[in-house]
Amino acid sequence: MVNTHPPQPHPDDIVQIIKRDHKPLKVLLAILKNENVPYLEKREAFQQLSPLLEAHNVPEQEIWYHCMKREHAYTVEISEGELEHRLAEQICKDMKTTTSERSFLSKAKVLAEMIEHHIKVEERDLLPDFESATTLDERVELGLIYLERQQQIESLQTTERHRFPLSSLDNMQG
């Protein structure tokens, strides 16, 4: 009897990891874009988004993008992705110190729209193409490296939070 069920996704496949990382980002981005969400809720969503975004972008760029540039013909798409990562990092940095509600909300909307576009291109084009051009073993190997790097980023973030608790930053927010 022929098995007609597609193979189960492997949890350490870099394609699956990236898609998993995108899920909470999408939820928080929707909050940032929603005109009916109050300012303080958007601030809270951003405080959750920023470390998640860093813990996703750094390994994505260092591991997956590096592989894509080296092994596959996606130089334009990867250059765009790297630029979007740099812009997102800069906007996040600006948002952390923005005291004006209007300025924060403008930046939040631009950030959300840019990241949503970035995720859409990855999920629609780059991830499926990468998946069909590589073996599961290759993707799992990359996934394990990605997860290790992500763990390093998250550990650094935890250390930074203990050195500079959010409550000490609240007074700077205005």
Short mmCIF file of N, CA, C and O in Angstrom, two decimals, residues 64-135:
data_model
loop_
_atom_site.label_atom_id
_atom_site.label_comp_id
_atom_site.label_asym_id
_atom_site.label_seq_id
_atom_site.Cartn_x
_atom_site.Cartn_y
_atom_site.Cartn_z
N TRP A 64 20.89 30.99 7.63
CA TRP A 64 20.12 30.70 6.43
C TRP A 64 20.52 31.58 5.25
O TRP A 64 20.78 31.09 4.15
N TYR A 65 20.58 32.89 5.47
CA TYR A 65 20.94 33.79 4.38
C TYR A 65 22.34 33.48 3.87
O TYR A 65 22.61 33.49 2.67
N HIS A 66 23.26 33.21 4.79
CA HIS A 66 24.63 32.88 4.39
C HIS A 66 24.64 31.65 3.48
O HIS A 66 25.30 31.64 2.45
N CYS A 67 23.87 30.64 3.86
CA CYS A 67 23.77 29.43 3.03
C CYS A 67 23.13 29.74 1.68
O CYS A 67 23.60 29.26 0.64
N MET A 68 22.08 30.53 1.70
CA MET A 68 21.39 30.87 0.45
C MET A 68 22.32 31.62 -0.51
O MET A 68 22.31 31.37 -1.71
N LYS A 69 23.12 32.53 0.02
CA LYS A 69 24.04 33.29 -0.84
C LYS A 69 25.14 32.38 -1.38
O LYS A 69 25.54 32.51 -2.52
N ARG A 70 25.60 31.46 -0.56
CA ARG A 70 26.71 30.59 -0.94
C ARG A 70 26.28 29.50 -1.91
O ARG A 70 26.97 29.21 -2.88
N GLU A 71 25.12 28.91 -1.67
CA GLU A 71 24.73 27.71 -2.40
C GLU A 71 23.64 27.92 -3.46
O GLU A 71 23.42 27.06 -4.29
N HIS A 72 22.95 29.03 -3.40
CA HIS A 72 21.79 29.20 -4.27
C HIS A 72 21.82 30.59 -4.91
O HIS A 72 22.49 31.49 -4.44
N ALA A 73 21.06 30.76 -5.96
CA ALA A 73 21.09 32.01 -6.73
C ALA A 73 20.02 33.00 -6.25
O ALA A 73 19.16 33.41 -7.00
N TYR A 74 20.10 33.38 -4.99
CA TYR A 74 19.12 34.30 -4.43
C TYR A 74 19.77 35.58 -3.93
O TYR A 74 19.36 36.14 -2.93
N THR A 75 20.77 36.05 -4.62
CA THR A 75 21.54 37.19 -4.11
C THR A 75 20.69 38.45 -3.98
O THR A 75 20.82 39.18 -3.00
N VAL A 76 19.81 38.74 -4.93
CA VAL A 76 18.98 39.94 -4.85
C VAL A 76 18.00 39.82 -3.69
O VAL A 76 17.89 40.74 -2.86
N GLU A 77 17.31 38.70 -3.59
CA GLU A 77 16.33 38.51 -2.52
C GLU A 77 16.99 38.56 -1.15
O GLU A 77 16.45 39.14 -0.20
N ILE A 78 18.18 37.96 -1.03
CA ILE A 78 18.87 37.95 0.25
C ILE A 78 19.38 39.35 0.58
O ILE A 78 19.31 39.79 1.73
N SER A 79 19.86 40.08 -0.42
CA SER A 79 20.29 41.47 -0.18
C SER A 79 19.12 42.31 0.32
O SER A 79 19.26 43.13 1.23
N GLU A 80 17.94 42.11 -0.27
CA GLU A 80 16.74 42.81 0.20
C GLU A 80 16.43 42.43 1.64
O GLU A 80 16.12 43.29 2.47
N GLY A 81 16.50 41.13 1.94
CA GLY A 81 16.23 40.65 3.29
C GLY A 81 17.21 41.23 4.30
O GLY A 81 16.81 41.63 5.40
N GLU A 82 18.49 41.28 3.94
CA GLU A 82 19.49 41.86 4.84
C GLU A 82 19.21 43.34 5.09
O GLU A 82 19.34 43.83 6.21
N LEU A 83 18.83 44.04 4.04
CA LEU A 83 18.48 45.46 4.19
C LEU A 83 17.27 45.63 5.10
O LEU A 83 17.25 46.49 5.99
N GLU A 84 16.26 44.79 4.91
CA GLU A 84 15.07 44.86 5.77
C GLU A 84 15.45 44.57 7.23
O GLU A 84 14.91 45.21 8.14
N HIS A 85 16.35 43.63 7.46
CA HIS A 85 16.81 43.34 8.82
C HIS A 85 17.49 44.58 9.43
O HIS A 85 17.22 44.93 10.58
N ARG A 86 18.37 45.22 8.66
CA ARG A 86 19.06 46.42 9.16
C ARG A 86 18.07 47.55 9.46
O ARG A 86 18.17 48.23 10.48
N LEU A 87 17.11 47.74 8.56
CA LEU A 87 16.10 48.79 8.77
C LEU A 87 15.25 48.48 10.00
O LEU A 87 14.96 49.38 10.80
N ALA A 88 14.85 47.22 10.15
CA ALA A 88 14.05 46.83 11.32
C ALA A 88 14.84 47.06 12.60
O ALA A 88 14.30 47.58 13.59
N GLU A 89 16.11 46.72 12.59
CA GLU A 89 16.96 46.93 13.76
C GLU A 89 17.04 48.42 14.11
O GLU A 89 16.93 48.81 15.27
N GLN A 90 17.19 49.25 13.08
CA GLN A 90 17.29 50.69 13.32
C GLN A 90 15.97 51.27 13.83
O GLN A 90 15.95 52.07 14.77
N ILE A 91 14.86 50.84 13.24
CA ILE A 91 13.56 51.34 13.69
C ILE A 91 13.31 50.90 15.13
O ILE A 91 12.84 51.70 15.95
N CYS A 92 13.64 49.65 15.46
CA CYS A 92 13.47 49.16 16.84
C CYS A 92 14.31 49.99 17.81
O CYS A 92 13.83 50.38 18.88
N LYS A 93 15.54 50.26 17.43
CA LYS A 93 16.42 51.08 18.27
C LYS A 93 15.80 52.46 18.50
O LYS A 93 15.78 52.95 19.63
N ASP A 94 15.28 53.05 17.44
CA ASP A 94 14.63 54.36 17.56
C ASP A 94 13.39 54.28 18.45
O ASP A 94 13.16 55.18 19.28
N MET A 95 12.60 53.24 18.28
CA MET A 95 11.36 53.11 19.04
C MET A 95 11.62 52.97 20.55
O MET A 95 10.82 53.42 21.36
N LYS A 96 12.73 52.35 20.90
CA LYS A 96 13.05 52.16 22.32
C LYS A 96 13.26 53.48 23.05
O LYS A 96 13.03 53.56 24.25
N THR A 97 13.69 54.50 22.32
CA THR A 97 13.97 55.79 22.96
C THR A 97 12.98 56.88 22.57
O THR A 97 13.11 58.02 23.02
N THR A 98 12.00 56.55 21.76
CA THR A 98 11.00 57.53 21.32
C THR A 98 10.07 57.86 22.48
O THR A 98 9.48 56.96 23.08
N THR A 99 9.94 59.14 22.77
CA THR A 99 9.04 59.57 23.85
C THR A 99 7.73 60.11 23.31
O THR A 99 6.74 60.15 24.03
N SER A 100 7.70 60.48 22.04
CA SER A 100 6.48 61.01 21.44
C SER A 100 5.56 59.86 21.03
O SER A 100 5.96 58.95 20.31
N GLU A 101 4.33 59.93 21.49
CA GLU A 101 3.35 58.89 21.14
C GLU A 101 3.14 58.84 19.63
O GLU A 101 3.14 57.76 19.03
N ARG A 102 2.98 59.97 19.01
CA ARG A 102 2.74 60.03 17.56
C ARG A 102 3.92 59.42 16.79
O ARG A 102 3.72 58.63 15.87
N SER A 103 5.13 59.76 17.18
CA SER A 103 6.32 59.23 16.52
C SER A 103 6.41 57.71 16.71
O SER A 103 6.71 56.97 15.77
N PHE A 104 6.15 57.27 17.93
CA PHE A 104 6.18 55.82 18.21
C PHE A 104 5.17 55.08 17.34
O PHE A 104 5.50 54.06 16.74
N LEU A 105 3.95 55.58 17.27
CA LEU A 105 2.90 54.92 16.49
C LEU A 105 3.24 54.89 15.00
O LEU A 105 2.97 53.89 14.32
N SER A 106 3.83 55.96 14.49
CA SER A 106 4.24 55.98 13.08
C SER A 106 5.31 54.94 12.81
O SER A 106 5.23 54.19 11.83
N LYS A 107 6.29 54.89 13.68
CA LYS A 107 7.37 53.91 13.52
C LYS A 107 6.84 52.49 13.66
O LYS A 107 7.27 51.59 12.92
N ALA A 108 5.91 52.30 14.59
CA ALA A 108 5.34 50.96 14.79
C ALA A 108 4.63 50.48 13.54
O ALA A 108 4.77 49.31 13.14
N LYS A 109 3.89 51.36 12.90
CA LYS A 109 3.16 50.97 11.70
C LYS A 109 4.11 50.65 10.55
O LYS A 109 3.95 49.64 9.86
N VAL A 110 5.12 51.48 10.35
CA VAL A 110 6.10 51.24 9.28
C VAL A 110 6.84 49.93 9.55
O VAL A 110 7.02 49.10 8.64
N LEU A 111 7.28 49.72 10.79
CA LEU A 111 7.98 48.49 11.15
C LEU A 111 7.11 47.27 10.87
O LEU A 111 7.57 46.31 10.25
N ALA A 112 5.86 47.33 11.31
CA ALA A 112 4.96 46.19 11.13
C ALA A 112 4.73 45.88 9.66
O ALA A 112 4.77 44.72 9.24
N GLU A 113 4.49 46.91 8.86
CA GLU A 113 4.24 46.68 7.43
C GLU A 113 5.47 46.12 6.73
O GLU A 113 5.37 45.22 5.90
N MET A 114 6.65 46.61 7.09
CA MET A 114 7.87 46.13 6.47
C MET A 114 8.14 44.67 6.84
O MET A 114 8.45 43.84 5.98
N ILE A 115 7.99 44.35 8.12
CA ILE A 115 8.25 42.97 8.55
C ILE A 115 7.21 42.01 7.98
O ILE A 115 7.54 40.89 7.58
N GLU A 116 5.95 42.43 7.93
CA GLU A 116 4.93 41.58 7.33
C GLU A 116 5.26 41.26 5.87
O GLU A 116 5.11 40.12 5.43
N HIS A 117 5.71 42.26 5.13
CA HIS A 117 6.12 42.03 3.74
C HIS A 117 7.30 41.06 3.68
O HIS A 117 7.31 40.13 2.87
N HIS A 118 8.26 41.26 4.55
CA HIS A 118 9.44 40.40 4.62
C HIS A 118 9.04 38.94 4.86
O HIS A 118 9.50 38.03 4.17
N ILE A 119 8.18 38.73 5.84
CA ILE A 119 7.71 37.38 6.17
C ILE A 119 6.96 36.77 4.99
O ILE A 119 7.14 35.60 4.65
N LYS A 120 6.11 37.57 4.36
CA LYS A 120 5.32 37.08 3.23
C LYS A 120 6.24 36.59 2.10
O LYS A 120 6.01 35.50 1.54
N VAL A 121 7.26 37.35 1.76
CA VAL A 121 8.19 36.95 0.69
C VAL A 121 8.92 35.68 1.08
O VAL A 121 9.06 34.76 0.27
N GLU A 122 9.37 35.61 2.32
CA GLU A 122 10.07 34.39 2.76
C GLU A 122 9.16 33.17 2.68
O GLU A 122 9.57 32.14 2.14
N GLU A 123 7.96 33.29 3.21
CA GLU A 123 7.07 32.12 3.28
C GLU A 123 6.50 31.74 1.92
O GLU A 123 6.27 30.57 1.65
N ARG A 124 6.28 32.72 1.06
CA ARG A 124 5.69 32.46 -0.25
C ARG A 124 6.73 31.98 -1.26
O ARG A 124 6.45 31.10 -2.07
N ASP A 125 7.93 32.56 -1.22
CA ASP A 125 8.92 32.30 -2.26
C ASP A 125 10.17 31.59 -1.76
O ASP A 125 10.50 30.50 -2.24
N LEU A 126 10.86 32.20 -0.82
CA LEU A 126 12.20 31.72 -0.46
C LEU A 126 12.19 30.39 0.28
O LEU A 126 12.96 29.49 -0.07
N LEU A 127 11.35 30.24 1.29
CA LEU A 127 11.34 28.98 2.05
C LEU A 127 10.92 27.78 1.19
O LEU A 127 11.60 26.75 1.23
N PRO A 128 9.85 27.88 0.40
CA PRO A 128 9.49 26.73 -0.44
C PRO A 128 10.59 26.38 -1.46
O PRO A 128 10.88 25.21 -1.69
N ASP A 129 11.19 27.41 -2.07
CA ASP A 129 12.27 27.15 -3.03
C ASP A 129 13.46 26.50 -2.34
O ASP A 129 14.06 25.57 -2.88
N PHE A 130 13.81 27.00 -1.18
CA PHE A 130 14.93 26.43 -0.43
C PHE A 130 14.63 24.98 -0.03
O PHE A 130 15.50 24.11 -0.14
N GLU A 131 13.41 24.75 0.39
CA GLU A 131 13.01 23.40 0.81
C GLU A 131 13.14 22.41 -0.34
O GLU A 131 13.62 21.30 -0.16
N SER A 132 12.74 22.83 -1.55
CA SER A 132 12.82 21.90 -2.68
C SER A 132 14.24 21.77 -3.23
O SER A 132 14.54 20.79 -3.90
N ALA A 133 15.12 22.70 -2.91
CA ALA A 133 16.49 22.65 -3.43
C ALA A 133 17.46 21.97 -2.46
O ALA A 133 18.64 21.81 -2.79
N THR A 134 16.98 21.60 -1.27
CA THR A 134 17.86 21.00 -0.26
C THR A 134 17.25 19.71 0.28
O THR A 134 16.05 19.47 0.14
N THR A 135 18.08 18.92 0.91
CA THR A 135 17.59 17.69 1.54
C THR A 135 17.17 18.00 2.98
O THR A 135 17.59 19.00 3.57
#
